[in-house]
Short mmCIF file of C-alpha atoms and ligand atoms in Angstrom, two decimals:
data_model
loop_
_atom_site.label_atom_id
_atom_site.label_comp_id
_atom_site.label_asym_id
_atom_site.label_seq_id
_atom_site.Cartn_x
_atom_site.Cartn_y
_atom_site.Cartn_z
CA MET A 1 -15.66 -62.90 -13.54
CA PRO A 2 -14.27 -64.54 -10.36
CA LYS A 3 -13.26 -68.15 -11.14
CA ASN A 4 -15.60 -69.68 -8.55
CA LYS A 5 -18.57 -68.07 -10.34
CA SER A 6 -20.62 -67.69 -7.20
CA THR A 7 -21.49 -64.12 -8.05
CA SER A 8 -23.57 -63.29 -11.07
CA LYS A 9 -22.67 -60.58 -13.53
CA ILE A 10 -25.63 -58.28 -14.11
CA LYS A 11 -24.35 -55.39 -16.16
CA THR A 12 -21.25 -53.40 -16.90
CA ALA A 13 -20.10 -49.98 -15.83
CA LYS A 14 -18.54 -47.70 -18.44
CA LEU A 15 -15.55 -45.60 -17.52
CA ILE A 16 -14.56 -42.94 -20.05
CA ILE A 17 -11.05 -41.49 -19.85
CA ASN A 18 -9.74 -39.24 -22.62
CA LYS A 19 -12.30 -40.55 -25.08
CA ASN A 20 -11.38 -44.18 -24.31
CA THR A 21 -14.19 -46.28 -22.90
CA TYR A 22 -13.47 -49.12 -20.50
CA GLU A 23 -16.16 -51.65 -19.68
CA LEU A 24 -16.05 -52.87 -16.10
CA PRO A 25 -18.16 -55.89 -15.08
CA ILE A 26 -20.60 -55.47 -12.19
CA TYR A 27 -21.34 -58.50 -9.99
CA ASN A 28 -24.55 -58.87 -8.06
CA SER A 29 -24.08 -59.74 -4.37
CA THR A 30 -26.66 -62.09 -2.82
CA GLU A 31 -27.58 -59.17 -0.55
CA GLY A 32 -26.24 -55.65 -0.23
CA GLU A 33 -24.27 -53.54 -2.65
CA SER A 34 -23.10 -54.87 -6.01
CA VAL A 35 -19.41 -54.56 -6.88
CA ILE A 36 -17.55 -53.19 -9.91
CA ASP A 37 -14.66 -55.42 -10.93
CA ILE A 38 -11.68 -53.12 -11.49
CA SER A 39 -9.03 -55.85 -11.40
CA LYS A 40 -8.19 -55.38 -15.10
CA LEU A 41 -8.31 -51.56 -14.98
CA HIS A 42 -4.60 -51.06 -14.59
CA SER A 43 -3.61 -53.42 -17.38
CA GLN A 44 -6.16 -51.75 -19.71
CA ALA A 45 -6.09 -48.07 -18.72
CA LYS A 46 -2.80 -47.71 -16.80
CA LEU A 47 -4.66 -46.18 -13.85
CA PHE A 48 -5.08 -47.15 -10.23
CA THR A 49 -8.12 -46.43 -8.09
CA TYR A 50 -7.64 -44.35 -4.94
CA ASP A 51 -9.69 -45.20 -1.85
CA PRO A 52 -8.03 -44.34 1.51
CA GLY A 53 -9.45 -46.48 4.30
CA PHE A 54 -11.09 -48.74 1.68
CA THR A 55 -14.43 -47.00 2.15
CA SER A 56 -15.65 -48.11 -1.30
CA THR A 57 -13.53 -51.18 -1.91
CA ALA A 58 -14.52 -54.84 -1.58
CA SER A 59 -11.21 -56.59 -0.94
CA CYS A 60 -12.51 -60.14 -1.43
CA GLU A 61 -15.50 -62.32 -2.10
CA SER A 62 -16.91 -63.83 1.10
CA LYS A 63 -19.83 -66.01 2.17
CA ILE A 64 -19.34 -65.70 5.91
CA THR A 65 -20.87 -62.54 7.40
CA PHE A 66 -23.40 -60.04 6.11
CA ILE A 67 -23.98 -56.56 7.53
CA ASP A 68 -26.63 -54.07 6.46
CA GLY A 69 -25.35 -50.97 8.17
CA ASP A 70 -28.40 -48.82 7.36
CA LYS A 71 -30.88 -51.31 8.76
CA GLY A 72 -28.65 -52.46 11.64
CA ILE A 73 -28.55 -56.10 10.49
CA LEU A 74 -25.76 -58.58 11.26
CA ARG A 75 -25.88 -62.19 10.08
CA TYR A 76 -23.41 -65.05 10.32
CA ARG A 77 -23.83 -67.44 7.36
CA GLY A 78 -27.37 -66.09 6.90
CA TYR A 79 -28.49 -66.39 10.56
CA ASN A 80 -29.49 -63.24 12.43
CA ILE A 81 -27.24 -62.32 15.33
CA GLU A 82 -30.24 -61.92 17.68
CA GLU A 83 -31.32 -65.51 17.07
CA LEU A 84 -27.80 -66.87 17.49
CA ALA A 85 -27.33 -64.89 20.71
CA ASN A 86 -30.57 -66.35 22.09
CA LYS A 87 -30.43 -69.93 20.89
CA SER A 88 -26.84 -70.87 20.17
CA ASP A 89 -23.59 -71.11 22.08
CA PHE A 90 -20.12 -69.90 21.14
CA ILE A 91 -18.72 -73.21 19.89
CA GLU A 92 -21.80 -73.83 17.75
CA VAL A 93 -21.27 -70.35 16.26
CA VAL A 94 -17.58 -71.16 15.65
CA ASN A 95 -18.67 -74.31 13.82
CA LEU A 96 -21.20 -72.28 11.82
CA LEU A 97 -18.64 -69.64 10.83
CA ILE A 98 -15.99 -72.14 9.82
CA TYR A 99 -18.07 -74.85 8.14
CA GLY A 100 -20.92 -72.76 6.76
CA ASP A 101 -23.94 -74.29 8.49
CA LEU A 102 -25.28 -75.15 11.92
CA PRO A 103 -24.09 -78.57 13.09
CA ASN A 104 -26.54 -81.27 14.19
CA LYS A 105 -26.35 -82.51 17.80
CA GLU A 106 -23.87 -85.28 17.03
CA GLN A 107 -21.61 -83.01 14.93
CA LEU A 108 -21.67 -80.34 17.62
CA LYS A 109 -20.73 -82.81 20.35
CA LYS A 110 -17.83 -84.04 18.24
CA TYR A 111 -16.71 -80.50 17.41
CA LYS A 112 -16.79 -79.42 21.05
CA LYS A 113 -14.51 -82.35 21.87
CA LEU A 114 -12.16 -81.47 19.02
CA ILE A 115 -11.83 -77.87 20.28
CA THR A 116 -11.62 -78.79 23.95
CA ARG A 117 -8.71 -81.19 23.52
CA HIS A 118 -6.60 -78.21 22.47
CA THR A 119 -7.16 -75.99 25.50
CA LEU A 120 -3.84 -76.97 27.11
CA LEU A 121 -0.67 -75.11 26.20
CA HIS A 122 2.81 -76.53 25.84
CA GLU A 123 4.46 -76.34 29.28
CA GLN A 124 7.36 -74.30 27.90
CA ILE A 125 4.95 -71.46 27.12
CA ILE A 126 4.96 -70.81 30.88
CA ASN A 127 8.66 -69.91 30.56
CA PHE A 128 7.80 -67.72 27.65
CA PHE A 129 5.31 -65.80 29.82
CA GLN A 130 7.92 -65.25 32.53
CA GLY A 131 9.79 -63.02 30.08
CA PHE A 132 7.09 -60.35 30.17
CA ARG A 133 7.15 -57.51 32.68
CA ARG A 134 4.46 -57.90 35.34
CA ASP A 135 2.85 -54.63 34.23
CA ALA A 136 2.70 -55.64 30.56
CA HIS A 137 -0.67 -55.02 28.94
CA PRO A 138 -2.45 -58.39 28.48
CA MET A 139 -2.85 -57.56 24.75
CA ALA A 140 0.93 -57.29 24.45
CA MET A 141 1.16 -60.82 25.86
CA MET A 142 -1.65 -61.98 23.53
CA VAL A 143 0.21 -60.67 20.46
CA GLY A 144 3.52 -62.21 21.55
CA VAL A 145 2.28 -65.60 22.70
CA MET A 146 -0.08 -66.04 19.73
CA GLY A 147 2.82 -65.49 17.33
CA ALA A 148 5.03 -67.79 19.42
CA LEU A 149 2.58 -70.67 18.96
CA SER A 150 4.10 -71.12 15.50
CA SER A 151 7.32 -72.20 17.20
CA PHE A 152 5.50 -74.69 19.46
CA TYR A 153 3.07 -76.30 16.99
CA GLN A 154 5.23 -76.82 13.95
CA ASP A 155 3.14 -79.78 12.76
CA THR A 156 0.30 -77.45 11.70
CA LEU A 157 2.16 -74.81 9.72
CA ASP A 158 1.61 -76.21 6.22
CA ILE A 159 -1.15 -74.01 4.84
CA ASN A 160 -1.54 -76.25 1.78
CA ASP A 161 -2.62 -79.23 3.90
CA ALA A 162 -6.36 -79.02 4.68
CA HIS A 163 -6.02 -81.22 7.78
CA GLN A 164 -3.24 -79.04 9.18
CA ARG A 165 -5.29 -75.92 8.47
CA GLN A 166 -8.24 -77.28 10.43
CA GLU A 167 -6.07 -78.44 13.30
CA ALA A 168 -4.32 -75.03 13.46
CA THR A 169 -7.72 -73.32 13.51
CA ARG A 170 -8.91 -75.44 16.43
CA ARG A 171 -5.66 -74.84 18.28
CA ILE A 172 -5.92 -71.08 17.82
CA ILE A 173 -9.53 -70.91 19.08
CA ALA A 174 -9.00 -73.24 22.06
CA LYS A 175 -5.62 -71.86 23.10
CA SER A 176 -6.58 -68.19 22.75
CA SER A 177 -8.81 -68.45 25.82
CA THR A 178 -6.04 -70.17 27.82
CA ILE A 179 -3.51 -67.52 26.72
CA GLY A 180 -5.97 -64.72 27.57
CA ALA A 181 -6.59 -66.15 31.04
CA MET A 182 -2.83 -66.65 31.59
CA ALA A 183 -2.16 -63.04 30.57
CA TYR A 184 -4.69 -61.95 33.19
CA LYS A 185 -3.28 -64.17 35.93
CA TYR A 186 0.26 -63.04 35.13
CA SER A 187 -0.76 -59.38 35.30
CA ILE A 188 -2.27 -59.82 38.78
CA GLY A 189 0.56 -61.99 40.06
CA GLN A 190 -1.44 -65.21 40.53
CA ALA A 191 -0.55 -68.75 39.48
CA PHE A 192 -1.93 -69.96 36.15
CA VAL A 193 -5.07 -72.08 36.40
CA SER A 194 -5.31 -75.13 34.13
CA PRO A 195 -8.32 -75.50 31.82
CA LYS A 196 -11.14 -77.88 32.78
CA ASN A 197 -12.48 -79.67 29.76
CA ASN A 198 -15.78 -80.67 31.36
CA LEU A 199 -16.80 -77.00 31.32
CA SER A 200 -18.21 -75.09 28.35
CA PHE A 201 -15.88 -72.70 26.49
CA SER A 202 -17.19 -69.67 28.41
CA GLU A 203 -17.35 -71.40 31.79
CA ASN A 204 -13.82 -72.64 31.32
CA PHE A 205 -12.53 -69.16 30.49
CA LEU A 206 -14.18 -67.72 33.61
CA HIS A 207 -12.76 -70.61 35.66
CA MET A 208 -9.21 -70.01 34.36
CA CYS A 209 -9.51 -66.29 35.13
CA PHE A 210 -11.22 -66.34 38.50
CA SER A 211 -10.38 -69.64 40.22
CA ASN A 212 -7.14 -69.67 42.16
CA THR A 213 -5.08 -72.21 44.02
CA ALA A 214 -7.00 -71.47 47.23
CA GLU A 215 -10.51 -71.12 45.89
CA GLU A 216 -12.62 -72.55 43.08
CA TYR A 217 -14.70 -69.98 41.18
CA LYS A 218 -18.36 -71.01 40.99
CA VAL A 219 -19.57 -70.10 37.52
CA SER A 220 -23.16 -68.85 37.65
CA PRO A 221 -25.44 -69.50 34.64
CA VAL A 222 -26.25 -65.75 34.29
CA ILE A 223 -22.57 -64.84 34.07
CA SER A 224 -21.60 -67.70 31.78
CA LYS A 225 -24.54 -66.85 29.46
CA ALA A 226 -23.41 -63.20 29.40
CA MET A 227 -19.82 -64.28 28.68
CA ASP A 228 -20.96 -66.64 25.94
CA THR A 229 -23.14 -63.93 24.36
CA ILE A 230 -20.20 -61.52 24.36
CA PHE A 231 -18.11 -64.19 22.59
CA ILE A 232 -20.90 -64.81 20.03
CA LEU A 233 -21.42 -61.11 19.30
CA HIS A 234 -17.71 -60.50 18.74
CA ALA A 235 -17.05 -63.66 16.72
CA ASP A 236 -17.00 -62.08 13.27
CA HIS A 237 -17.72 -58.79 11.53
CA GLU A 238 -16.78 -59.24 7.87
CA GLN A 239 -13.80 -57.28 6.46
CA ASN A 240 -12.93 -55.02 9.44
CA ALA A 241 -9.36 -53.82 10.07
CA SER A 242 -8.14 -56.87 12.00
CA THR A 243 -9.79 -59.41 9.68
CA SER A 244 -8.39 -57.65 6.64
CA THR A 245 -5.00 -57.70 8.39
CA VAL A 246 -5.28 -61.47 8.91
CA ARG A 247 -6.22 -61.94 5.25
CA LEU A 248 -3.42 -59.68 4.01
CA ALA A 249 -0.82 -61.36 6.23
CA GLY A 250 -2.10 -64.79 5.15
CA SER A 251 -2.09 -63.88 1.46
CA SER A 252 1.71 -64.09 1.46
CA GLY A 253 1.53 -67.69 2.71
CA ALA A 254 2.48 -66.82 6.31
CA ASN A 255 1.55 -69.48 8.88
CA PRO A 256 -1.85 -69.20 10.64
CA PHE A 257 -0.49 -68.39 14.12
CA ALA A 258 1.56 -65.49 12.72
CA CYS A 259 -1.49 -64.23 10.78
CA ILE A 260 -3.72 -64.31 13.87
CA ALA A 261 -1.02 -62.50 15.88
CA ALA A 262 -1.16 -59.78 13.19
CA GLY A 263 -4.95 -59.64 13.65
CA VAL A 264 -4.58 -59.30 17.44
CA SER A 265 -2.21 -56.35 16.88
CA SER A 266 -4.64 -54.59 14.58
CA LEU A 267 -7.54 -55.21 16.97
CA TRP A 268 -5.68 -53.55 19.82
CA GLY A 269 -6.13 -50.00 18.42
CA PRO A 270 -8.68 -47.73 20.14
CA ALA A 271 -10.60 -47.16 16.89
CA HIS A 272 -11.22 -50.93 16.69
CA GLY A 273 -11.21 -53.54 19.51
CA GLY A 274 -9.45 -51.26 21.96
CA ALA A 275 -12.58 -49.08 22.06
CA ASN A 276 -14.21 -51.21 24.79
CA GLN A 277 -11.42 -50.35 27.25
CA ALA A 278 -11.42 -46.76 26.01
CA ALA A 279 -15.24 -46.48 26.36
CA LEU A 280 -15.24 -47.55 29.99
CA GLU A 281 -12.28 -45.31 30.79
CA MET A 282 -14.09 -42.44 29.09
CA LEU A 283 -17.23 -43.03 31.18
CA GLU A 284 -15.08 -43.06 34.31
CA GLU A 285 -13.42 -39.83 33.21
CA ILE A 286 -16.77 -38.13 32.52
CA GLY A 287 -17.68 -39.27 36.00
CA SER A 288 -21.08 -37.63 36.36
CA THR A 289 -24.09 -36.74 34.24
CA LYS A 290 -23.25 -33.09 35.02
CA ASN A 291 -20.20 -33.36 32.74
CA ILE A 292 -21.92 -34.92 29.71
CA LYS A 293 -22.43 -31.64 27.90
CA LYS A 294 -18.77 -30.70 28.25
CA TYR A 295 -17.63 -34.04 26.77
CA LEU A 296 -20.22 -33.92 23.97
CA ASN A 297 -18.89 -30.51 23.00
CA LYS A 298 -15.35 -31.88 23.01
CA ALA A 299 -16.48 -34.76 20.73
CA LYS A 300 -18.12 -32.30 18.33
CA SER A 301 -15.23 -29.87 18.19
CA LYS A 302 -13.08 -30.08 15.06
CA LYS A 303 -10.13 -28.78 17.08
CA ASP A 304 -10.34 -31.50 19.72
CA PRO A 305 -9.23 -35.05 18.80
CA PHE A 306 -11.57 -36.47 21.48
CA LYS A 307 -14.23 -38.86 20.18
CA LEU A 308 -17.10 -40.40 22.05
CA MET A 309 -15.74 -43.92 22.47
CA GLY A 310 -18.30 -46.66 21.84
CA PHE A 311 -20.08 -44.43 19.33
CA GLY A 312 -19.99 -44.53 15.54
CA HIS A 313 -19.10 -47.23 13.09
CA ARG A 314 -17.73 -47.42 9.57
CA VAL A 315 -20.58 -49.66 8.47
CA TYR A 316 -23.49 -49.18 10.91
CA LYS A 317 -25.35 -45.97 10.26
CA ASN A 318 -28.02 -47.21 12.64
CA TYR A 319 -28.00 -48.74 16.14
CA ASP A 320 -25.40 -51.55 16.19
CA PRO A 321 -27.53 -54.73 16.71
CA ARG A 322 -24.84 -56.09 19.05
CA ALA A 323 -25.18 -53.04 21.30
CA LYS A 324 -28.95 -53.62 21.54
CA ILE A 325 -28.42 -57.19 22.75
CA LEU A 326 -25.73 -56.13 25.23
CA LYS A 327 -27.84 -53.35 26.67
CA LYS A 328 -30.37 -55.99 27.86
CA ILE A 329 -27.66 -58.36 29.11
CA CYS A 330 -26.04 -55.49 30.98
CA LYS A 331 -29.13 -54.99 33.12
CA ASN A 332 -29.40 -58.76 33.89
CA VAL A 333 -25.75 -59.02 34.89
CA LEU A 334 -25.81 -55.95 37.11
CA ALA A 335 -28.95 -57.22 38.84
CA HIS A 336 -27.35 -60.65 39.28
CA VAL A 337 -24.15 -59.34 40.86
CA GLY A 338 -26.20 -57.04 43.09
CA ILE A 339 -25.25 -53.69 41.57
CA LYS A 340 -28.57 -51.90 41.98
CA ASN A 341 -27.66 -48.43 40.85
CA ASP A 342 -24.42 -48.54 38.96
CA PRO A 343 -23.46 -44.88 38.44
CA ILE A 344 -21.48 -45.80 35.32
CA LEU A 345 -24.48 -47.57 33.74
CA LYS A 346 -26.69 -44.63 34.68
CA LEU A 347 -24.19 -42.27 33.11
CA ALA A 348 -23.91 -44.45 29.97
CA MET A 349 -27.69 -44.49 29.50
CA GLU A 350 -27.95 -40.75 29.99
CA LEU A 351 -25.06 -40.11 27.61
CA GLU A 352 -26.67 -42.39 25.03
CA LYS A 353 -30.02 -40.57 25.36
CA ILE A 354 -28.46 -37.11 25.01
CA ALA A 355 -26.19 -38.10 22.11
CA LEU A 356 -29.02 -39.79 20.20
CA ASN A 357 -30.99 -36.53 20.34
CA ASP A 358 -28.06 -34.29 19.44
CA LYS A 359 -28.02 -32.74 15.95
CA TYR A 360 -24.34 -33.59 15.36
CA PHE A 361 -24.79 -37.29 16.19
CA ILE A 362 -28.09 -37.50 14.28
CA GLU A 363 -26.66 -35.90 11.13
CA LYS A 364 -23.53 -38.05 11.18
CA LYS A 365 -25.57 -41.16 12.04
CA LEU A 366 -23.48 -41.94 15.11
CA TYR A 367 -25.08 -44.62 17.28
CA PRO A 368 -23.75 -46.70 20.18
CA ASN A 369 -21.65 -49.63 18.97
CA VAL A 370 -20.85 -53.00 20.56
CA ASP A 371 -18.17 -51.47 22.77
CA PHE A 372 -20.49 -49.08 24.54
CA TYR A 373 -22.10 -51.64 26.86
CA SER A 374 -19.63 -54.56 26.80
CA GLY A 375 -17.20 -52.82 29.17
CA ILE A 376 -19.88 -52.30 31.82
CA ILE A 377 -20.80 -56.00 31.69
CA LEU A 378 -17.20 -57.19 31.79
CA ARG A 379 -16.40 -54.87 34.69
CA ALA A 380 -19.41 -56.25 36.61
CA ILE A 381 -18.18 -59.79 35.94
CA GLY A 382 -14.86 -58.77 37.51
CA PHE A 383 -12.53 -58.01 34.59
CA PRO A 384 -10.24 -54.97 34.61
CA PRO A 385 -10.46 -52.73 31.48
CA GLU A 386 -7.10 -54.07 30.17
CA MET A 387 -8.79 -57.46 29.66
CA PHE A 388 -11.68 -56.20 27.53
CA THR A 389 -9.82 -56.23 24.22
CA VAL A 390 -8.30 -59.62 25.08
CA ILE A 391 -11.84 -61.01 25.39
CA PHE A 392 -12.74 -59.44 22.03
CA ALA A 393 -9.64 -61.11 20.53
CA ILE A 394 -10.53 -64.55 21.95
CA ALA A 395 -13.99 -64.31 20.36
CA ARG A 396 -12.65 -62.95 17.07
CA THR A 397 -10.28 -65.93 16.60
CA ALA A 398 -13.44 -67.64 15.28
CA GLY A 399 -13.98 -65.06 12.52
CA TRP A 400 -10.28 -64.62 11.76
CA THR A 401 -9.73 -68.35 11.26
CA ALA A 402 -12.94 -68.72 9.21
CA GLN A 403 -11.93 -65.80 6.98
CA TRP A 404 -8.33 -67.00 6.72
CA THR A 405 -9.55 -70.47 5.67
CA GLU A 406 -11.94 -68.97 3.11
CA MET A 407 -9.08 -66.91 1.68
CA ILE A 408 -6.67 -69.87 1.43
CA GLU A 409 -9.37 -71.97 -0.26
CA ASP A 410 -10.37 -69.21 -2.70
CA PRO A 411 -9.06 -70.20 -6.16
CA ILE A 412 -8.44 -66.58 -7.16
CA GLN A 413 -6.45 -65.80 -4.01
CA LYS A 414 -3.22 -63.87 -4.69
CA ILE A 415 -0.81 -62.02 -2.47
CA GLY A 416 -2.49 -58.76 -1.38
CA ARG A 417 -0.54 -55.86 -2.79
CA PRO A 418 -2.30 -52.47 -2.86
CA ARG A 419 -0.88 -49.70 -5.06
CA GLN A 420 -0.39 -46.06 -4.13
CA TYR A 421 -1.05 -42.53 -5.28
CA TYR A 422 2.53 -41.18 -5.25
CA THR A 423 2.97 -37.49 -4.44
CA GLY A 424 6.63 -37.48 -3.40
CA ASN A 425 9.68 -36.11 -5.16
CA LYS A 426 10.49 -36.85 -8.76
CA SER A 427 13.96 -38.19 -9.42
CA LEU A 428 16.62 -36.16 -7.58
CA LYS A 429 20.37 -36.12 -7.91
CA TYR A 430 22.04 -36.79 -4.53
CA GLY A 431 22.86 -33.47 -2.78
CA THR A 432 20.85 -31.16 -5.05
CA LYS A 433 18.04 -30.50 -2.54
CA ARG A 434 18.08 -30.45 1.23
CA SER A 435 14.75 -30.10 3.00
CA ARG A 436 14.30 -28.21 6.24
CA LYS A 437 11.45 -30.56 7.12
CA ASN A 438 13.55 -33.72 7.09
CA THR A 439 13.28 -34.57 10.76
CA ARG A 440 9.65 -35.73 10.87
N1 CMC B 501 -17.43 -39.12 18.31
C1 CMC B 501 -17.49 -37.93 17.67
N2 CMC B 501 -17.47 -37.80 16.33
C2 CMC B 501 -17.37 -38.91 15.61
C3 CMC B 501 -17.31 -40.19 16.21
C4 CMC B 501 -17.34 -40.27 17.61
N3 CMC B 501 -17.28 -41.43 18.22
N4 CMC B 501 -17.22 -41.13 15.25
C5 CMC B 501 -17.21 -40.47 14.08
N5 CMC B 501 -17.31 -39.13 14.29
C6 CMC B 501 -17.37 -38.09 13.27
C7 CMC B 501 -16.02 -37.92 12.59
O1 CMC B 501 -15.23 -36.98 13.25
C8 CMC B 501 -16.43 -37.49 11.21
O2 CMC B 501 -16.74 -36.14 11.26
P1 CMC B 501 -16.49 -35.18 9.96
O3 CMC B 501 -17.40 -35.73 8.88
O4 CMC B 501 -16.90 -33.82 10.42
O5 CMC B 501 -15.06 -35.30 9.62
C9 CMC B 501 -17.73 -38.25 10.96
O6 CMC B 501 -18.26 -38.54 12.26
C10 CMC B 501 -17.54 -39.56 10.20
O7 CMC B 501 -16.64 -40.35 10.93
P2 CMC B 501 -15.40 -41.10 10.33
O8 CMC B 501 -14.25 -40.96 11.26
O9 CMC B 501 -15.20 -40.71 8.90
O10 CMC B 501 -15.95 -42.57 10.35
P3 CMC B 501 -15.07 -43.83 10.15
O11 CMC B 501 -15.91 -44.80 9.46
O12 CMC B 501 -13.75 -43.51 9.54
O13 CMC B 501 -14.77 -44.27 11.67
C11 CMC B 501 -14.96 -45.23 13.79
C12 CMC B 501 -15.53 -45.17 12.37
C13 CMC B 501 -15.59 -46.41 14.51
C14 CMC B 501 -13.43 -45.46 13.73
C15 CMC B 501 -15.29 -43.91 14.51
O14 CMC B 501 -16.69 -43.74 14.56
C16 CMC B 501 -14.70 -43.87 15.91
O15 CMC B 501 -13.51 -43.55 16.05
N6 CMC B 501 -15.51 -44.19 16.97
C17 CMC B 501 -15.01 -44.24 18.31
C18 CMC B 501 -14.21 -45.51 18.53
C19 CMC B 501 -15.10 -46.72 18.61
O16 CMC B 501 -16.09 -46.75 19.35
N7 CMC B 501 -14.69 -47.78 17.89
C20 CMC B 501 -15.38 -49.08 17.96
C21 CMC B 501 -15.96 -49.51 16.65
S1 CMC B 501 -17.06 -50.91 16.86
C22 CMC B 501 -16.01 -52.21 17.31
C23 CMC B 501 -15.24 -52.75 16.20
O17 CMC B 501 -15.85 -53.35 15.30
O18 CMC B 501 -14.02 -52.59 16.23
#
């Protein structure tokens, strides 16, 4: 039984191997699937479990985010994502994820101040930026600068000090938006714009991206609400690839900035956070509703590696609730910026309709995910596709830091160390075998 006893044992599973029976405890989750505790299996039965991609493995106990993939439910600390998207703002959601409950007015005001005072970056980080090529992908700069924060903020590296952990968390969340905006400015050859702490988190990010030395960007309420909703919807998503990466990196005792940099790297991949850039690029490549059939056939073909970006999810076997919210926001934003008939939105809606009625997508339960509509919104706001994953990363610093904190504070936390199913050579004597396939 986990030492913190927050899960209840309901029954045991019996595993019979060569006439030996092993009893494995089953713990009841508050909601969703129960788990079989196999942590003692190796010491008792000298066997490992094998689960590539962790499709059946719970890597930790967590109280932060709940997903019911069949019903299309997403909750942060018990609150439905739809309600949070309507009634909350990003910093309130950050507070909820990290501290476990919604703050009252006074607490929220105080928390906003605590985050905001960390938006500035050490001046020397500007020199650090100058080292990147002008055509560097903004995610490359995100990974590098996030990791480099550990060399600038050495007074918050002690993971065993609760105060330092909290301060590091606030630094990461506040500074990620400044770093993201700097990466954008650097990539377009404009001067960096300093944060303005009288603005909300989302307004400030838009200001740092779109104001310049000659002109102040006027943040409209429709755009800042859309930006804030995008941040809320991407804030956490339980044990996905990047969050698991943060937890695994942190399990060795690595400092929080290094762990978050590892998370940013994992997020970058097109199967994860990089899908928003890939989805928009795919829509642009399809170009016209005439070509939908051709691309659907490519997605269905076993011989073609092409996948419909923005479709499918490891956990959601129903419409991703975040995509539903973004579909509505998308229409508002396009109307606000005066795009009456965006051909890309039209194409996206047609593609969605056709795919949702296609046997292949129905049978495999492939629905639009969060990345399907976010790119269209971000493009209408004025961001280039290279910035989409950066925006995802800024939002996800909330979930990563909440999950990292939960892991550090978990009494049963150990270094993460998966085992393997070895299928390589048995012991060889040097020189006895030379493979022709040794140049892979
Ligand atoms: N287009 C065509 N076929 C697909 C797609 C797709 N987008 N997604 C899954 N499939 C097929 C897949 O080929 C497999 O077929 P088969 O059973 O014949 O081998 C079947 O559906 C099951 O898919 P899977 O690859 O086993 O599912 P997974 O859980 O390993 O992968 C996924 C989930 C999100 C990586 C995958 O659906 C995908 O690559 N989608 C496109 C990229 C994308 O939009 N990613 C964003 C995810 S949401 C944002 C985030 O949280 O990061």
